[in-house]
mmCIF file of C-alpha atoms in Angstrom:
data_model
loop_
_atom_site.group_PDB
_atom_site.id
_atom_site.type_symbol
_atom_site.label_atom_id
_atom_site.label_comp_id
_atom_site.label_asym_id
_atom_site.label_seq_id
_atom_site.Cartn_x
_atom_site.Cartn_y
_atom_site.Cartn_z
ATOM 1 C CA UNK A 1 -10.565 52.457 -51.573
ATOM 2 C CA UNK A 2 -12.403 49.972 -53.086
ATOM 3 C CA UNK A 3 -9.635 48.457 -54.887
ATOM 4 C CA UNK A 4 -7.663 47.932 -51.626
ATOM 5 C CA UNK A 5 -10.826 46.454 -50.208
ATOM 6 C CA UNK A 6 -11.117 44.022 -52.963
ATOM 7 C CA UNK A 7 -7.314 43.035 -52.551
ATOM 8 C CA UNK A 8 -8.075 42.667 -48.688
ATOM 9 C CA UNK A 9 -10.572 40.716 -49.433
ATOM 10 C CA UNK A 10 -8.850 38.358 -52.006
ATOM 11 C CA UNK A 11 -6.293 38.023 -49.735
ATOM 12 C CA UNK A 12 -8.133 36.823 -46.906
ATOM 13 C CA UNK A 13 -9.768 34.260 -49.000
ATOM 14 C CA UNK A 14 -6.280 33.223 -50.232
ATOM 15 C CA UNK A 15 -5.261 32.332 -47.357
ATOM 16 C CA UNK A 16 -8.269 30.992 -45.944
ATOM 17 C CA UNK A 17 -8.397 28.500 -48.770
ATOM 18 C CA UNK A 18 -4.558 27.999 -48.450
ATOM 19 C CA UNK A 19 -5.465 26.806 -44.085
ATOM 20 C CA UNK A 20 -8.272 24.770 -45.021
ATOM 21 C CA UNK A 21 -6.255 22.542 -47.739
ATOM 22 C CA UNK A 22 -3.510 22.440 -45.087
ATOM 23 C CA UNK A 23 -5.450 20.706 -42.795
ATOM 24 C CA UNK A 24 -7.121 18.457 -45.640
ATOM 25 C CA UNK A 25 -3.624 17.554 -46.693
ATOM 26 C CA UNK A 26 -2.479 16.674 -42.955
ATOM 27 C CA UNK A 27 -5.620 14.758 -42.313
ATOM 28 C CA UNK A 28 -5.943 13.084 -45.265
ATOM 29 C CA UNK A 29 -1.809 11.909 -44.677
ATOM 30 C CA UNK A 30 -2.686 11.147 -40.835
ATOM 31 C CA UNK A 31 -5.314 8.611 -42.176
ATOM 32 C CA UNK A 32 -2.878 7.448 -44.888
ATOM 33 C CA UNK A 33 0.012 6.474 -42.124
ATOM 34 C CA UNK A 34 -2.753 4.513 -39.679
ATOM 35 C CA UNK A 35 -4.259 2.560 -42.786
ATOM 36 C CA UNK A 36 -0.895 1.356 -43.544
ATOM 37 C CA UNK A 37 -1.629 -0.270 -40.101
ATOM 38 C CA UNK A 38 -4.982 -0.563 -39.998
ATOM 39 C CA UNK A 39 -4.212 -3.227 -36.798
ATOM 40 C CA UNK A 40 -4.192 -0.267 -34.638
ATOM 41 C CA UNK A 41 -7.947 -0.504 -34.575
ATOM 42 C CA UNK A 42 -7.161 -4.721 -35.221
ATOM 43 C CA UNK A 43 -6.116 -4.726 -32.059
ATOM 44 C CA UNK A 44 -9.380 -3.455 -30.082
ATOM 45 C CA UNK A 45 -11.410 -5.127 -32.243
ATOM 46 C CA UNK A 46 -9.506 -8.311 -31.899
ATOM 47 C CA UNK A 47 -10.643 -11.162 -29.612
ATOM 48 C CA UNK A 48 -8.772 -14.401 -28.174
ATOM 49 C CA UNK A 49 -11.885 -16.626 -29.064
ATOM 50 C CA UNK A 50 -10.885 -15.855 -32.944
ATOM 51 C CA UNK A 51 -7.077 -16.719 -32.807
ATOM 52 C CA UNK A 52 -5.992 -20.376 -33.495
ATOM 53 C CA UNK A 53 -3.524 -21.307 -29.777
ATOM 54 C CA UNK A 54 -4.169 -24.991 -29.891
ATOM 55 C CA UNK A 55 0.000 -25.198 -30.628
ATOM 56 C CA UNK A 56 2.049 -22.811 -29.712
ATOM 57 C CA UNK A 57 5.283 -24.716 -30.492
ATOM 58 C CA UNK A 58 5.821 -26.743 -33.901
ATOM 59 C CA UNK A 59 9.591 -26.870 -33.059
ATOM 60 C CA UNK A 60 10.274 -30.201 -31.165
ATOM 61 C CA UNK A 61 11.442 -30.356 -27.277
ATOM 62 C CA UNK A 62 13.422 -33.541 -27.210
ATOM 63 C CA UNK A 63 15.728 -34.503 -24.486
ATOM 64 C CA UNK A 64 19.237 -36.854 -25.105
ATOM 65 C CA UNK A 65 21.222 -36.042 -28.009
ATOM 66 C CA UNK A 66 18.685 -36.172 -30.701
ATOM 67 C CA UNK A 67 18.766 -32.523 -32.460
ATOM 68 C CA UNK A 68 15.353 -30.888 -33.152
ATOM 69 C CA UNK A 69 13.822 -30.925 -36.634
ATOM 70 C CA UNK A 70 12.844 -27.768 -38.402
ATOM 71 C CA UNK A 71 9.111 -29.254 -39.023
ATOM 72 C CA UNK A 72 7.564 -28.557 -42.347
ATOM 73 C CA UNK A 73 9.717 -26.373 -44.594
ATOM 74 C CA UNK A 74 8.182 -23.712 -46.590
ATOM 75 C CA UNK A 75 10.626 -22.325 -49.586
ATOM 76 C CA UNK A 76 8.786 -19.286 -51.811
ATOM 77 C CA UNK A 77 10.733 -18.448 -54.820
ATOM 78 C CA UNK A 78 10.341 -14.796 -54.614
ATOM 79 C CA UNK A 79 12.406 -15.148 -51.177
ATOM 80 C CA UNK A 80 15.799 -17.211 -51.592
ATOM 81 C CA UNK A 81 16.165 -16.616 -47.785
ATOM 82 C CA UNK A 82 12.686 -17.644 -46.632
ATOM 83 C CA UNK A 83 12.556 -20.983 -45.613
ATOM 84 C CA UNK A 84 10.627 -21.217 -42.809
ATOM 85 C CA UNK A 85 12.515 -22.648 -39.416
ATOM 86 C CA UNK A 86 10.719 -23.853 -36.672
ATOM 87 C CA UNK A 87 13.082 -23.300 -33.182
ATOM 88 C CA UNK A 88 13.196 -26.121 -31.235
ATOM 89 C CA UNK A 89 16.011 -27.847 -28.787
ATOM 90 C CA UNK A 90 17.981 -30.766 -27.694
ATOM 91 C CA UNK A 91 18.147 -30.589 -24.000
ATOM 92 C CA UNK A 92 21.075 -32.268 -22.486
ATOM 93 C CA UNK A 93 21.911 -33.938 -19.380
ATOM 94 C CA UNK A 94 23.763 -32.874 -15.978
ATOM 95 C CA UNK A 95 22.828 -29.084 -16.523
ATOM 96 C CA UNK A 96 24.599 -28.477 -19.728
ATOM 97 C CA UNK A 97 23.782 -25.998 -22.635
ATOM 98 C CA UNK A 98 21.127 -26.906 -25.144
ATOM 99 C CA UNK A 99 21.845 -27.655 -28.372
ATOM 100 C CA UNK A 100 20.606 -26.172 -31.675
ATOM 101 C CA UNK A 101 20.261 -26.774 -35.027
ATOM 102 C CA UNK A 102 23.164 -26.199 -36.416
ATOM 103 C CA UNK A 103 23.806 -23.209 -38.162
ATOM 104 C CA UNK A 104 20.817 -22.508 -36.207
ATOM 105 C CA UNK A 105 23.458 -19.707 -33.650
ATOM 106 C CA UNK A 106 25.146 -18.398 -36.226
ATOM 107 C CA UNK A 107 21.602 -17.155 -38.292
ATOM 108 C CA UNK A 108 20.469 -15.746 -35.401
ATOM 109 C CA UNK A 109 23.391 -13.766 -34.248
ATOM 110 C CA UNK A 110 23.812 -12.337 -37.887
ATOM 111 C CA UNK A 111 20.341 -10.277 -36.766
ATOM 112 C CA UNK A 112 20.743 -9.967 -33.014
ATOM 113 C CA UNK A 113 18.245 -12.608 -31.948
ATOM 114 C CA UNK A 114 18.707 -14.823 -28.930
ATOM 115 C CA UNK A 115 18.274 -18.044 -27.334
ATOM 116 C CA UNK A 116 20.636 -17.930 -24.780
ATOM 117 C CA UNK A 117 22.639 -15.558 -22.336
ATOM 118 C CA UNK A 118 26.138 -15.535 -20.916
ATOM 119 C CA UNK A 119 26.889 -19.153 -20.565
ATOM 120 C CA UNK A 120 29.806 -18.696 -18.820
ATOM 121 C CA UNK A 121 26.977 -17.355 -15.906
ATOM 122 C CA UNK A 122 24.280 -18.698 -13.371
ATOM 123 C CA UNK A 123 21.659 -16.464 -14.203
ATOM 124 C CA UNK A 124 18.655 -17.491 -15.955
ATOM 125 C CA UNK A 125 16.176 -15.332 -17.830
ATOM 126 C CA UNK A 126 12.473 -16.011 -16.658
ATOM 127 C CA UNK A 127 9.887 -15.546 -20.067
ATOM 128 C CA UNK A 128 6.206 -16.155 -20.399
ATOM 129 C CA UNK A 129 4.013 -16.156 -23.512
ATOM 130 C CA UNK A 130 0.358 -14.565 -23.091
ATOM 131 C CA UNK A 131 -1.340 -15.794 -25.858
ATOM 132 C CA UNK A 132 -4.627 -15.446 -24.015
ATOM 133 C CA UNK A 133 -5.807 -15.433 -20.408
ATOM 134 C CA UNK A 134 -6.573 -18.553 -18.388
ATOM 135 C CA UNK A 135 -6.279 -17.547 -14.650
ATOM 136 C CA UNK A 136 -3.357 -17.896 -13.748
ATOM 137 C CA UNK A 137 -1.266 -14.359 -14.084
ATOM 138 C CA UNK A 138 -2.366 -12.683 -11.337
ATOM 139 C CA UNK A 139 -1.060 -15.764 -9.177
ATOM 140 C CA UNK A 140 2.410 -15.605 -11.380
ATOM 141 C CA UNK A 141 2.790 -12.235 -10.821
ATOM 142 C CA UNK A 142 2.750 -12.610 -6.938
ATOM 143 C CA UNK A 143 4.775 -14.978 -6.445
ATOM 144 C CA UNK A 144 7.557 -13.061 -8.888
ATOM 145 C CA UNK A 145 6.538 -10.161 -6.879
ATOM 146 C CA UNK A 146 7.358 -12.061 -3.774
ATOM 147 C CA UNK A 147 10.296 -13.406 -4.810
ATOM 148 C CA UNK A 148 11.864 -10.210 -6.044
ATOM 149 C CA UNK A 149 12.022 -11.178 -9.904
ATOM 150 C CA UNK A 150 11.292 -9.567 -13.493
ATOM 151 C CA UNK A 151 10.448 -11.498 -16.029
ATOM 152 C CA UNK A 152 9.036 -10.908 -19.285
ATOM 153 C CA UNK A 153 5.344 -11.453 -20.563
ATOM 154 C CA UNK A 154 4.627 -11.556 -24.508
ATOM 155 C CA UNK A 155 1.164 -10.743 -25.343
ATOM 156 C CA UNK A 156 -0.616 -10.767 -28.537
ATOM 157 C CA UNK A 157 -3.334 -8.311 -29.668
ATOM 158 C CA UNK A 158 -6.605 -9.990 -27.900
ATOM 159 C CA UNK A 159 -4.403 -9.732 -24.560
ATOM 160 C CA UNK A 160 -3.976 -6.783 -24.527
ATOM 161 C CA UNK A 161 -7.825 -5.329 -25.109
ATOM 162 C CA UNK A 162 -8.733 -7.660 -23.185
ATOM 163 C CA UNK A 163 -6.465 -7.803 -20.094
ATOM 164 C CA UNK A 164 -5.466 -3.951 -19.885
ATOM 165 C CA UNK A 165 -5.323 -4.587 -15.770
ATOM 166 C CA UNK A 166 -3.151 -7.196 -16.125
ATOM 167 C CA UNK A 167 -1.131 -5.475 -18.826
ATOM 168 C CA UNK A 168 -0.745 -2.561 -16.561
ATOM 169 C CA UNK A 169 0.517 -4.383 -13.151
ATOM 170 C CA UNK A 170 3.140 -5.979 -15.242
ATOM 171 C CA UNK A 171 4.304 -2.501 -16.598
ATOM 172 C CA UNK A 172 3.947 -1.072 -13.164
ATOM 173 C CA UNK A 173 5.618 -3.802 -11.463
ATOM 174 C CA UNK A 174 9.043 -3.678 -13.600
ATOM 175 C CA UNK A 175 8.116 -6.353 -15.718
ATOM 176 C CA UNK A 176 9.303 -6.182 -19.751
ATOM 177 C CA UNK A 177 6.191 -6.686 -22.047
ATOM 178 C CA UNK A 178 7.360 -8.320 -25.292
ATOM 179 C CA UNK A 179 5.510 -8.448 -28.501
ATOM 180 C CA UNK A 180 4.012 -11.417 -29.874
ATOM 181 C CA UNK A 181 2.292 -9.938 -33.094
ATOM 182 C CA UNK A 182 -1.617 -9.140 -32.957
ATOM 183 C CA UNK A 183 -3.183 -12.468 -34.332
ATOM 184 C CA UNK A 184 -0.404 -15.049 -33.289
ATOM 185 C CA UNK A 185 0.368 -15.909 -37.104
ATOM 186 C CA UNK A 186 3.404 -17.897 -38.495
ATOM 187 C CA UNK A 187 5.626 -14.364 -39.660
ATOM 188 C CA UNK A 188 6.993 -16.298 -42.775
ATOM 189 C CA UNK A 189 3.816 -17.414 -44.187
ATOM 190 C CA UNK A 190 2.813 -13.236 -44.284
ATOM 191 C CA UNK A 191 4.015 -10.860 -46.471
ATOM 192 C CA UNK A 192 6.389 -7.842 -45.706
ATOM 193 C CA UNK A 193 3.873 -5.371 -45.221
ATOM 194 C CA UNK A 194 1.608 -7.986 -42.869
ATOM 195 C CA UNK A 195 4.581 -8.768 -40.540
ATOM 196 C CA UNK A 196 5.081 -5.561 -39.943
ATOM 197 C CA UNK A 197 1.200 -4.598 -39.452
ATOM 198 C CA UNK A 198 1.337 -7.293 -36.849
ATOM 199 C CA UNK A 199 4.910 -6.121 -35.394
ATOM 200 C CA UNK A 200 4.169 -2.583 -35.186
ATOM 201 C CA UNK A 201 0.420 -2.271 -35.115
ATOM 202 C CA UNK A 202 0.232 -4.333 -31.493
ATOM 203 C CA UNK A 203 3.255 -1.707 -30.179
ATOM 204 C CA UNK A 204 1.441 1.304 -31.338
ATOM 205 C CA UNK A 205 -1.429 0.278 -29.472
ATOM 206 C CA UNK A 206 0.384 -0.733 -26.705
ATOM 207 C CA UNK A 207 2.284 2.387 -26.207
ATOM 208 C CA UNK A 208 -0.847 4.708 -26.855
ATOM 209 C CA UNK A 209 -2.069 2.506 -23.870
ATOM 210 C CA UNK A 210 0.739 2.773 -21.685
ATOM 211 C CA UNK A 211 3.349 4.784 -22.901
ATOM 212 C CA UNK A 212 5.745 2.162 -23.112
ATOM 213 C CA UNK A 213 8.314 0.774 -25.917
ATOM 214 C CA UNK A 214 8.160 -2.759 -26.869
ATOM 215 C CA UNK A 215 12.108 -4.026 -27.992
ATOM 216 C CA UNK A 216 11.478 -8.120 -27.461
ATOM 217 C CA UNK A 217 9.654 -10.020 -30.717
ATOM 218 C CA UNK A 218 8.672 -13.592 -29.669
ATOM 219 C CA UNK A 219 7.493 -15.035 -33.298
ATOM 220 C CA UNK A 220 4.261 -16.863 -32.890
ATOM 221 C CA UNK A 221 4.918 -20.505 -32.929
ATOM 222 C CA UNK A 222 8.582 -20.414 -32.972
ATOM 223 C CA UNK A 223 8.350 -20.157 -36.262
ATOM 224 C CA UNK A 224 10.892 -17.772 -38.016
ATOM 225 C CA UNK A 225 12.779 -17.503 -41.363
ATOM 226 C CA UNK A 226 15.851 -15.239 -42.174
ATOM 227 C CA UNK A 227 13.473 -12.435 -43.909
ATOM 228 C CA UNK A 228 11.330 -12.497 -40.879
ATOM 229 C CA UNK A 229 14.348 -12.330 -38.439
ATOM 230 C CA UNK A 230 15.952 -9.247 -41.135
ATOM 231 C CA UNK A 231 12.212 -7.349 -41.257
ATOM 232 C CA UNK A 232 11.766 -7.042 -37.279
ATOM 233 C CA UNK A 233 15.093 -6.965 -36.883
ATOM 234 C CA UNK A 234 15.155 -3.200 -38.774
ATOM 235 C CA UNK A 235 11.945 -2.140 -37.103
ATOM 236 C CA UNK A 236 14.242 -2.235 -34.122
ATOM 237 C CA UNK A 237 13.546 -5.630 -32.360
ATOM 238 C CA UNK A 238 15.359 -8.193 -30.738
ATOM 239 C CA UNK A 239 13.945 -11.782 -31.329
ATOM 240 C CA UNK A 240 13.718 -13.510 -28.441
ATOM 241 C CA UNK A 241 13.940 -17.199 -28.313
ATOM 242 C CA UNK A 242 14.459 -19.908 -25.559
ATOM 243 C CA UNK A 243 16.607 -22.769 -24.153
ATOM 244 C CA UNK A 244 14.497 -24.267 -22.486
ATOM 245 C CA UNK A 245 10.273 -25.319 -22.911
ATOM 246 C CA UNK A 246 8.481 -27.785 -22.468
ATOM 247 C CA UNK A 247 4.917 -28.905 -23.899
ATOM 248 C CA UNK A 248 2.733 -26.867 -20.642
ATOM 249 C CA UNK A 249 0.294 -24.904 -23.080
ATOM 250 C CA UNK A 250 -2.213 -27.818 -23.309
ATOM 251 C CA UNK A 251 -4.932 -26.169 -21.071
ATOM 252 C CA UNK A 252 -6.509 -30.067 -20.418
ATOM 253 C CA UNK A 253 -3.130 -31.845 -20.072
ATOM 254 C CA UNK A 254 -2.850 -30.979 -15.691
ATOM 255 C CA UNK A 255 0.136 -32.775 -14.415
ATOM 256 C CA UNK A 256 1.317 -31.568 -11.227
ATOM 257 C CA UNK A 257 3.166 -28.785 -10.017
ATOM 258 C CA UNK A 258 5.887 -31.805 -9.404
ATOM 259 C CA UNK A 259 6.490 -33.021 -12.499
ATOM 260 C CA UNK A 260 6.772 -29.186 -13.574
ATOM 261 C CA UNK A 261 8.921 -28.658 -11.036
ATOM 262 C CA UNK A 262 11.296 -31.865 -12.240
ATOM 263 C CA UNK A 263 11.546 -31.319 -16.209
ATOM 264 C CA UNK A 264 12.714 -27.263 -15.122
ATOM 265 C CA UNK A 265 15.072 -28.102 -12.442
ATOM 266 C CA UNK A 266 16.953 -30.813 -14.453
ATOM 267 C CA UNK A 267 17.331 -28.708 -17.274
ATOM 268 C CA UNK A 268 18.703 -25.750 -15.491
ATOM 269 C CA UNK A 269 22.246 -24.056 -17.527
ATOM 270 C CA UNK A 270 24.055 -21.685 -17.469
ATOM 271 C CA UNK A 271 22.037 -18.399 -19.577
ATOM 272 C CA UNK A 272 18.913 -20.046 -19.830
ATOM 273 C CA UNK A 273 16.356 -18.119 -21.088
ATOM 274 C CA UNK A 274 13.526 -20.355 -20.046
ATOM 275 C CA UNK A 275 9.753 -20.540 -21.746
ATOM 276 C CA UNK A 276 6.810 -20.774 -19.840
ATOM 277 C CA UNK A 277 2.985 -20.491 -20.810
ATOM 278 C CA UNK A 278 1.088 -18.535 -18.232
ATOM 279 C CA UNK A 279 -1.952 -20.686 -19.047
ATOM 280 C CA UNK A 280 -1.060 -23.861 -17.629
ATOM 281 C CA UNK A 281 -2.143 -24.256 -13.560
ATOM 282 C CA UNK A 282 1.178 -26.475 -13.105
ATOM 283 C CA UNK A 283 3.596 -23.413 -14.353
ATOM 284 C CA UNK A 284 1.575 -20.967 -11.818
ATOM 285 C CA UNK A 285 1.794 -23.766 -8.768
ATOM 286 C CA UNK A 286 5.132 -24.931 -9.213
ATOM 287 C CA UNK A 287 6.585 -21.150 -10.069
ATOM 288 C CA UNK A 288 7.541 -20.221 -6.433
ATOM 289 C CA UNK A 289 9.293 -23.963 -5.925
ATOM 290 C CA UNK A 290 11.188 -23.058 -9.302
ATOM 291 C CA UNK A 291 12.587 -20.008 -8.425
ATOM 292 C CA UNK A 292 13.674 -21.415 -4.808
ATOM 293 C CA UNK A 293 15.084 -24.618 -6.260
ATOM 294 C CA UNK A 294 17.213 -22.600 -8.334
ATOM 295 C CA UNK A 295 18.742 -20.198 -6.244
ATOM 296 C CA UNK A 296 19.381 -22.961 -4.031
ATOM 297 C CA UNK A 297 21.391 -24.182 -7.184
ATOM 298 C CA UNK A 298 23.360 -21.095 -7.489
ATOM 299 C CA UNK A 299 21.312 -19.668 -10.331
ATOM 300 C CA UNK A 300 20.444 -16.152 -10.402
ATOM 301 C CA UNK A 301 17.589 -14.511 -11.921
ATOM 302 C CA UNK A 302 18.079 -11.876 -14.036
ATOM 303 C CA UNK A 303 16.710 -8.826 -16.601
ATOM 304 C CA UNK A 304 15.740 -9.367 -19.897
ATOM 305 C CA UNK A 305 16.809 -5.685 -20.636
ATOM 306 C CA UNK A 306 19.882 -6.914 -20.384
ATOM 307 C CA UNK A 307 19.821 -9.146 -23.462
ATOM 308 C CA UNK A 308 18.740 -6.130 -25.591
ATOM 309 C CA UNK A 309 20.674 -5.445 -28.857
#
């Protein structure tokens, strides 16, 4: 008898030590799989006032036939394919497409990014960035409401802890919400591992938040290189460019709904995925006048879904 109780016993101990280093194990791997990205907690501890959005294009916007320049050039031995690109385009006249670098196309397409839809099409793609909040969403968001159209909003880390109401009425109201990395760095001056902490870390928060994929990567500046484009590209995003911007992130350069309203309308095409920053008064004034202008054009406004790889 007491032998069997002294096997019970040892038993019971067995496998109570065997549960208890289960659970150490599967805790200590959880916290091994969020420190990989420790932005998860980046991201609520992030704040707007912290992140650098004085320019949030370096690629230039010409108009006329002049192409845009790829601004400095960073080359880093250890990556043959990492020179860093700055988008930018050469609007043309009488509603025709854009033009791009070239070779410009072709690099993108190899890793399903886009600038542009169906050209062959009236339908233009409405896109804002939300770096950080100046006032004006709310109004945007009405009058797209009004107006019947989706658009898509890219928000960076500070955004989103610090907007969450905003956030939510754009998931609520149909809108896409694209990612544009926690801290609004250049992708191909970070590392592997850092692009994808800023990739995946703002998504992870985002969909604990509002259970909700992100599939849309605007790159912070514009800036991009062909290992940034191949990196988010396998973590499942498409990078999402433009065809049209203009310089309307200057938060003391107010010009008028008007002129707003002029550089947009005579650079409508054909596909345009068209680049707006939701801080700028003019964008939020002139946004109803936009969207009649054009459909008085013909255009169509569609569903960034609808570009998805």
């Amino acid at each position: 008898m007491k032998k069997n109780k002294a096997i019970t016993i040892m038993t019971l101990i067995v496998c109570v030590t065997l549960i208890f280093a289960f659970f150490i194990i599967k805790k200590h791997r959880d916290l091994n799989s969020y420190s990989e990205f420790s932005d998860i907690e980046g991201v609520y501890t992030s704040s707007s006032s912290k992140v650098d959005f004085s320019t949030e294009l370096t690629g230039r916007l010409v108009e006329g036939n002049s192409l845009s320049t790829e601004g400095k050039v960073a080359d880093k031995s250890s990556y043959p394919n990492d020179k860093k690109r700055c988008w930018g385009m050469a609007r043309q006249p009488n509603n025709q497409i854009p033009r791009a670098d070239p070779g410009t196309p072709e690099l993108l397409s190899k890793y399903g990014a886009k600038y542009l839809g169906d050209v062959n099409k009236k339908i233009i793609y409405l896109t804002f960035d939300e770096g950080y909040e100046n006032g004006y969403t709310a109004q945007i968001l009405d009058t797209l409401r009004d107006n019947n159209v989706k658009a898509a909003f890219f928000i960076t880390g500070p955004y989103l802890k610090e907007h969450q109401d905003l956030v939510r009425r754009m998931v609520e109201e149909g809108h896409t919400v694209g990612n544009h990395t926690i801290h609004h760095p250049s992708l191909p001056e970070k590392s592997d591992a850092q692009i994808e902490e800023e990739v995946v870390g703002l998504e992870r928060a985002f969909t604990e938040k509002f259970g909700a994929k992100m599939n849309f990567l605007r790159p912070p500046k514009g800036e991009y290189s062909e290992r940034t484009l191949s990196i988010t590209s396998k973590l499942g995003y498409c990078n999402l460019f433009w065809s049209f911007a203009y310089d309307d992130w200057y938060r003391d350069k107010v010009r008028g709904p008007e002129y707003t309203y002029k550089v947009v309308m005579r650079n409508l095409h054909n596909g345009e995925i068209m680049l707006l920053h939701a801080v700028s008064k003019d964008n939020a004034d002139a946004l109803g006048m936009i969207i009649k202008g054009a459909r008085e054009q013909g255009y169509e406004f569609g569903n960034v879904q609808d570009l998805a790889n």
